[in-house]
mmCIF file of C-alpha atoms in Angstrom:
data_model
loop_
_atom_site.group_PDB
_atom_site.id
_atom_site.type_symbol
_atom_site.label_atom_id
_atom_site.label_comp_id
_atom_site.label_asym_id
_atom_site.label_seq_id
_atom_site.Cartn_x
_atom_site.Cartn_y
_atom_site.Cartn_z
ATOM 1 C CA UNK E 1 113.020 88.157 105.904
ATOM 2 C CA UNK E 2 115.349 88.757 102.915
ATOM 3 C CA UNK E 3 115.592 87.763 99.341
ATOM 4 C CA UNK E 4 118.540 85.552 98.697
ATOM 5 C CA UNK E 5 120.808 84.317 95.861
ATOM 6 C CA UNK E 6 121.043 80.921 97.371
ATOM 7 C CA UNK E 7 120.016 78.624 94.500
ATOM 8 C CA UNK E 8 117.974 76.093 96.522
ATOM 9 C CA UNK E 9 115.683 78.438 98.412
ATOM 10 C CA UNK E 10 113.705 81.684 97.969
ATOM 11 C CA UNK E 11 114.004 83.650 101.188
ATOM 12 C CA UNK E 12 116.051 83.691 104.378
ATOM 13 C CA UNK E 13 114.562 84.158 107.843
ATOM 14 C CA UNK E 14 116.880 84.665 110.796
ATOM 15 C CA UNK E 15 115.336 84.374 114.317
ATOM 16 C CA UNK E 16 118.886 83.843 115.506
ATOM 17 C CA UNK E 17 122.181 85.485 114.602
ATOM 18 C CA UNK E 18 125.733 84.772 115.555
ATOM 19 C CA UNK E 19 127.555 81.498 115.909
ATOM 20 C CA UNK E 20 130.794 79.749 116.794
ATOM 21 C CA UNK E 21 132.964 77.541 114.636
ATOM 22 C CA UNK E 22 132.970 73.769 115.347
ATOM 23 C CA UNK E 23 134.497 71.982 112.350
ATOM 24 C CA UNK E 24 136.616 72.381 109.213
ATOM 25 C CA UNK E 25 133.664 73.498 107.093
ATOM 26 C CA UNK E 26 133.346 76.672 109.281
ATOM 27 C CA UNK E 27 136.814 77.953 108.409
ATOM 28 C CA UNK E 28 135.753 80.555 105.890
ATOM 29 C CA UNK E 29 132.157 81.044 107.147
ATOM 30 C CA UNK E 30 129.911 83.081 104.854
ATOM 31 C CA UNK E 31 127.816 84.210 107.793
ATOM 32 C CA UNK E 32 130.868 85.562 109.621
ATOM 33 C CA UNK E 33 131.938 87.662 106.649
ATOM 34 C CA UNK E 34 128.366 88.946 106.079
ATOM 35 C CA UNK E 35 127.966 89.763 109.765
ATOM 36 C CA UNK E 36 131.112 91.987 109.669
ATOM 37 C CA UNK E 37 129.699 93.785 106.637
ATOM 38 C CA UNK E 38 126.306 94.346 108.116
ATOM 39 C CA UNK E 39 127.789 95.514 111.433
ATOM 40 C CA UNK E 40 129.914 98.021 109.526
ATOM 41 C CA UNK E 41 126.724 99.276 107.780
ATOM 42 C CA UNK E 42 125.195 99.911 111.179
ATOM 43 C CA UNK E 43 122.549 97.165 111.060
ATOM 44 C CA UNK E 44 121.497 96.811 114.709
ATOM 45 C CA UNK E 45 120.757 93.103 114.449
ATOM 46 C CA UNK E 46 124.454 92.413 113.955
ATOM 47 C CA UNK E 47 125.994 95.094 116.145
ATOM 48 C CA UNK E 48 127.437 92.602 118.610
ATOM 49 C CA UNK E 49 129.348 90.710 115.959
ATOM 50 C CA UNK E 50 129.439 87.094 114.796
ATOM 51 C CA UNK E 51 130.570 85.342 117.957
ATOM 52 C CA UNK E 52 127.639 86.669 120.024
ATOM 53 C CA UNK E 53 124.615 84.399 119.617
ATOM 54 C CA UNK E 54 121.436 86.457 119.791
ATOM 55 C CA UNK E 55 117.731 85.551 119.549
ATOM 56 C CA UNK E 56 115.341 87.980 117.843
ATOM 57 C CA UNK E 57 111.821 87.558 119.157
ATOM 58 C CA UNK E 58 110.487 90.326 116.888
ATOM 59 C CA UNK E 59 111.275 88.126 113.840
ATOM 60 C CA UNK E 60 108.832 85.381 114.874
ATOM 61 C CA UNK E 61 105.774 87.264 113.516
ATOM 62 C CA UNK E 62 107.275 87.680 109.993
ATOM 63 C CA UNK E 63 106.153 84.359 108.374
ATOM 64 C CA UNK E 64 102.530 85.133 109.194
ATOM 65 C CA UNK E 65 102.774 88.181 106.882
ATOM 66 C CA UNK E 66 103.795 86.319 103.701
ATOM 67 C CA UNK E 67 100.784 86.163 101.370
ATOM 68 C CA UNK E 68 102.129 83.537 98.969
ATOM 69 C CA UNK E 69 103.734 80.219 99.605
ATOM 70 C CA UNK E 70 107.473 80.513 100.092
ATOM 71 C CA UNK E 71 110.495 78.267 100.375
ATOM 72 C CA UNK E 72 112.507 79.609 103.354
ATOM 73 C CA UNK E 73 116.002 78.939 104.626
ATOM 74 C CA UNK E 74 115.836 79.324 108.426
ATOM 75 C CA UNK E 75 118.882 80.906 110.092
ATOM 76 C CA UNK E 76 121.265 81.455 107.210
ATOM 77 C CA UNK E 77 123.249 83.636 109.679
ATOM 78 C CA UNK E 78 123.453 81.190 112.582
ATOM 79 C CA UNK E 79 122.567 77.694 113.699
ATOM 80 C CA UNK E 80 119.229 77.157 115.345
ATOM 81 C CA UNK E 81 120.621 74.267 117.339
ATOM 82 C CA UNK E 82 123.567 76.148 118.807
ATOM 83 C CA UNK E 83 123.881 75.368 122.536
ATOM 84 C CA UNK E 84 123.444 79.011 123.358
ATOM 85 C CA UNK E 85 119.892 79.030 121.846
ATOM 86 C CA UNK E 86 117.420 77.966 124.575
ATOM 87 C CA UNK E 87 115.166 74.987 123.947
ATOM 88 C CA UNK E 88 112.183 77.187 124.644
ATOM 89 C CA UNK E 89 113.070 79.549 121.792
ATOM 90 C CA UNK E 90 113.672 76.670 119.375
ATOM 91 C CA UNK E 91 110.229 75.402 120.242
ATOM 92 C CA UNK E 92 108.774 78.821 119.551
ATOM 93 C CA UNK E 93 110.481 78.887 116.102
ATOM 94 C CA UNK E 94 109.015 75.470 115.417
ATOM 95 C CA UNK E 95 105.584 76.644 116.528
ATOM 96 C CA UNK E 96 105.816 79.405 113.895
ATOM 97 C CA UNK E 97 106.688 76.848 111.230
ATOM 98 C CA UNK E 98 103.908 74.512 112.366
ATOM 99 C CA UNK E 99 101.327 77.312 112.135
ATOM 100 C CA UNK E 100 102.416 78.323 108.603
ATOM 101 C CA UNK E 101 101.876 75.057 106.637
ATOM 102 C CA UNK E 102 101.718 76.947 103.306
ATOM 103 C CA UNK E 103 105.466 77.491 103.460
ATOM 104 C CA UNK E 104 108.441 75.138 103.292
ATOM 105 C CA UNK E 105 110.990 75.822 106.043
ATOM 106 C CA UNK E 106 114.498 74.501 105.461
ATOM 107 C CA UNK E 107 116.487 74.152 108.722
ATOM 108 C CA UNK E 108 120.170 73.289 108.490
ATOM 109 C CA UNK E 109 122.580 72.505 111.313
ATOM 110 C CA UNK E 110 126.110 71.384 112.049
ATOM 111 C CA UNK E 111 125.061 70.411 115.569
ATOM 112 C CA UNK E 112 123.472 67.104 114.905
ATOM 113 C CA UNK E 113 124.155 65.931 118.357
ATOM 114 C CA UNK E 114 121.941 68.596 119.923
ATOM 115 C CA UNK E 115 119.335 67.993 117.244
ATOM 116 C CA UNK E 116 119.187 64.305 118.160
ATOM 117 C CA UNK E 117 119.040 65.234 121.895
ATOM 118 C CA UNK E 118 116.008 67.443 121.660
ATOM 119 C CA UNK E 119 114.159 66.295 118.475
ATOM 120 C CA UNK E 120 111.486 64.580 120.404
ATOM 121 C CA UNK E 121 110.557 67.831 122.158
ATOM 122 C CA UNK E 122 109.746 69.485 118.806
ATOM 123 C CA UNK E 123 106.696 69.211 116.581
ATOM 124 C CA UNK E 124 107.631 68.060 113.044
ATOM 125 C CA UNK E 125 104.895 69.296 110.751
ATOM 126 C CA UNK E 126 105.068 68.265 107.152
ATOM 127 C CA UNK E 127 106.575 71.526 105.882
ATOM 128 C CA UNK E 128 109.811 71.401 107.929
ATOM 129 C CA UNK E 129 112.752 70.150 105.959
ATOM 130 C CA UNK E 130 115.665 69.250 108.262
ATOM 131 C CA UNK E 131 119.228 69.028 107.118
ATOM 132 C CA UNK E 132 122.758 68.664 108.368
ATOM 133 C CA UNK E 133 126.012 69.966 106.942
ATOM 134 C CA UNK E 134 128.660 67.369 106.097
ATOM 135 C CA UNK E 135 131.888 68.714 104.614
ATOM 136 C CA UNK E 136 134.017 65.598 104.876
ATOM 137 C CA UNK E 137 134.215 62.127 106.418
ATOM 138 C CA UNK E 138 135.207 63.525 109.832
ATOM 139 C CA UNK E 139 131.678 64.700 110.502
ATOM 140 C CA UNK E 140 129.779 61.853 108.855
ATOM 141 C CA UNK E 141 128.022 60.950 112.090
ATOM 142 C CA UNK E 142 125.768 63.953 111.642
ATOM 143 C CA UNK E 143 123.800 61.985 109.122
ATOM 144 C CA UNK E 144 122.942 59.385 111.786
ATOM 145 C CA UNK E 145 121.798 62.100 114.145
ATOM 146 C CA UNK E 146 119.492 63.502 111.363
ATOM 147 C CA UNK E 147 117.954 60.114 110.816
ATOM 148 C CA UNK E 148 116.616 60.122 114.456
ATOM 149 C CA UNK E 149 114.323 63.077 113.783
ATOM 150 C CA UNK E 150 110.701 63.119 112.744
ATOM 151 C CA UNK E 151 111.259 65.455 109.806
ATOM 152 C CA UNK E 152 109.278 64.357 106.685
ATOM 153 C CA UNK E 153 112.091 65.598 104.470
ATOM 154 C CA UNK E 154 115.672 65.048 105.555
ATOM 155 C CA UNK E 155 118.546 66.533 103.555
ATOM 156 C CA UNK E 156 122.322 66.864 103.438
ATOM 157 C CA UNK E 157 124.258 69.983 102.593
ATOM 158 C CA UNK E 158 127.686 68.776 101.404
ATOM 159 C CA UNK E 159 129.012 72.267 101.250
ATOM 160 C CA UNK E 160 131.824 73.328 101.281
ATOM 161 C CA UNK E 161 132.786 69.848 100.165
ATOM 162 C CA UNK E 162 136.396 69.641 101.151
ATOM 163 C CA UNK E 163 136.954 65.891 100.970
ATOM 164 C CA UNK E 164 135.530 62.719 99.346
ATOM 165 C CA UNK E 165 132.397 61.115 100.707
ATOM 166 C CA UNK E 166 132.438 57.554 99.353
ATOM 167 C CA UNK E 167 129.878 54.966 100.505
ATOM 168 C CA UNK E 168 127.388 57.491 101.932
ATOM 169 C CA UNK E 169 124.547 55.877 103.833
ATOM 170 C CA UNK E 170 121.530 57.560 102.233
ATOM 171 C CA UNK E 171 118.864 55.493 103.932
ATOM 172 C CA UNK E 172 116.022 57.866 104.909
ATOM 173 C CA UNK E 173 117.656 60.797 103.158
ATOM 174 C CA UNK E 174 115.491 62.691 100.596
ATOM 175 C CA UNK E 175 117.821 65.325 99.200
ATOM 176 C CA UNK E 176 121.517 66.007 98.810
ATOM 177 C CA UNK E 177 123.012 69.432 97.940
ATOM 178 C CA UNK E 178 126.628 69.663 96.890
ATOM 179 C CA UNK E 179 128.758 72.757 96.530
ATOM 180 C CA UNK E 180 132.325 73.941 96.430
ATOM 181 C CA UNK E 181 133.795 76.616 98.637
ATOM 182 C CA UNK E 182 133.934 80.154 97.191
ATOM 183 C CA UNK E 183 136.201 83.081 97.961
ATOM 184 C CA UNK E 184 139.838 84.068 97.563
ATOM 185 C CA UNK E 185 141.032 81.360 99.928
ATOM 186 C CA UNK E 186 138.627 78.667 98.794
ATOM 187 C CA UNK E 187 139.775 75.084 99.285
ATOM 188 C CA UNK E 188 139.529 73.107 96.041
ATOM 189 C CA UNK E 189 136.800 70.495 95.388
ATOM 190 C CA UNK E 190 137.650 67.527 93.149
ATOM 191 C CA UNK E 191 135.191 66.811 90.282
ATOM 192 C CA UNK E 192 135.642 63.107 91.178
ATOM 193 C CA UNK E 193 134.042 63.725 94.610
ATOM 194 C CA UNK E 194 131.047 65.387 93.050
ATOM 195 C CA UNK E 195 130.567 62.738 90.337
ATOM 196 C CA UNK E 196 130.776 59.967 92.929
ATOM 197 C CA UNK E 197 128.092 61.629 95.154
ATOM 198 C CA UNK E 198 125.838 62.180 92.134
ATOM 199 C CA UNK E 199 126.110 58.548 91.186
ATOM 200 C CA UNK E 200 125.343 57.454 94.784
ATOM 201 C CA UNK E 201 122.225 59.670 94.767
ATOM 202 C CA UNK E 202 121.096 58.333 91.418
ATOM 203 C CA UNK E 203 121.566 54.745 92.600
ATOM 204 C CA UNK E 204 119.659 55.449 95.884
ATOM 205 C CA UNK E 205 116.966 57.547 94.082
ATOM 206 C CA UNK E 206 117.759 60.568 96.209
ATOM 207 C CA UNK E 207 117.155 64.086 94.786
ATOM 208 C CA UNK E 208 120.487 65.667 93.827
ATOM 209 C CA UNK E 209 121.166 69.410 93.639
ATOM 210 C CA UNK E 210 124.493 70.749 92.453
ATOM 211 C CA UNK E 211 124.859 74.291 93.769
ATOM 212 C CA UNK E 212 128.265 75.422 92.511
ATOM 213 C CA UNK E 213 131.879 74.684 91.784
ATOM 214 C CA UNK E 214 132.922 77.721 93.843
ATOM 215 C CA UNK E 215 136.490 78.974 93.733
ATOM 216 C CA UNK E 216 137.683 82.541 93.451
ATOM 217 C CA UNK E 217 135.105 83.404 90.753
ATOM 218 C CA UNK E 218 132.095 81.145 91.415
ATOM 219 C CA UNK E 219 129.963 82.828 88.687
ATOM 220 C CA UNK E 220 132.617 82.016 86.043
ATOM 221 C CA UNK E 221 133.070 78.459 87.337
ATOM 222 C CA UNK E 222 129.259 77.969 87.151
ATOM 223 C CA UNK E 223 127.220 75.032 88.315
ATOM 224 C CA UNK E 224 127.108 72.548 85.406
ATOM 225 C CA UNK E 225 128.085 68.941 86.046
ATOM 226 C CA UNK E 226 128.290 66.426 83.181
ATOM 227 C CA UNK E 227 127.247 69.293 80.891
ATOM 228 C CA UNK E 228 123.965 69.787 82.661
ATOM 229 C CA UNK E 229 122.417 71.546 85.668
ATOM 230 C CA UNK E 230 121.122 69.452 88.558
ATOM 231 C CA UNK E 231 118.211 71.173 90.302
ATOM 232 C CA UNK E 232 116.381 68.206 91.815
ATOM 233 C CA UNK E 233 114.345 68.798 94.970
ATOM 234 C CA UNK E 234 111.956 66.832 97.112
ATOM 235 C CA UNK E 235 108.293 67.199 96.353
ATOM 236 C CA UNK E 236 106.629 70.030 98.295
ATOM 237 C CA UNK E 237 103.543 69.147 100.368
ATOM 238 C CA UNK E 238 101.878 72.331 101.361
ATOM 239 C CA UNK E 239 98.567 73.088 103.125
ATOM 240 C CA UNK E 240 96.575 76.216 102.548
ATOM 241 C CA UNK E 241 96.674 78.599 105.508
ATOM 242 C CA UNK E 242 93.302 79.565 106.798
#
């Protein structure tokens, strides 16, 4: 468990580390850069590098120790639905989330095909928010894969947004996050792409969250759109843990 500066969550929890790149959005992967840094610092969890997918059973007990309700991003340093993660371990991660109904768990994947393949072998308690990353039109089919799941809250992470996404099918989608790429080699994001998505969300009554403009200096670029900050989120439905 770790505090995080990610605007749309409170904590990160990483039962899995390591990943492999599968689409254009992965080009300048944040987790890859962070893994190199943590490995250089001697953090054992990352000592085999980014390309080695590892499961960490010792982390499964952590959510039971949180005393107050949390909003938790699951696997910020990997992808729970990577093909190297056994179904049995994914089911154990879901069991932890099922047994901690006082927390919101936000799961995000680029591997919508595997998500659709195994979703019916998972228990979708009310507190699991499931999302897919969609960086441009080439991976738009991930949204259809997401729609097949039993998640109460379904969301899209359009980050890094590297192309326009006109005519999004937002049926069954509860939340959309948009963000530009950050870093020295960040690919530019057109304001027109963002404004179009915001208008689509407003028309479809989907919660819209604008995370950042990104760029070489993301703090300077800020996160205002139309002169305001968009921090909309789905309503949380939590159950007291007894």
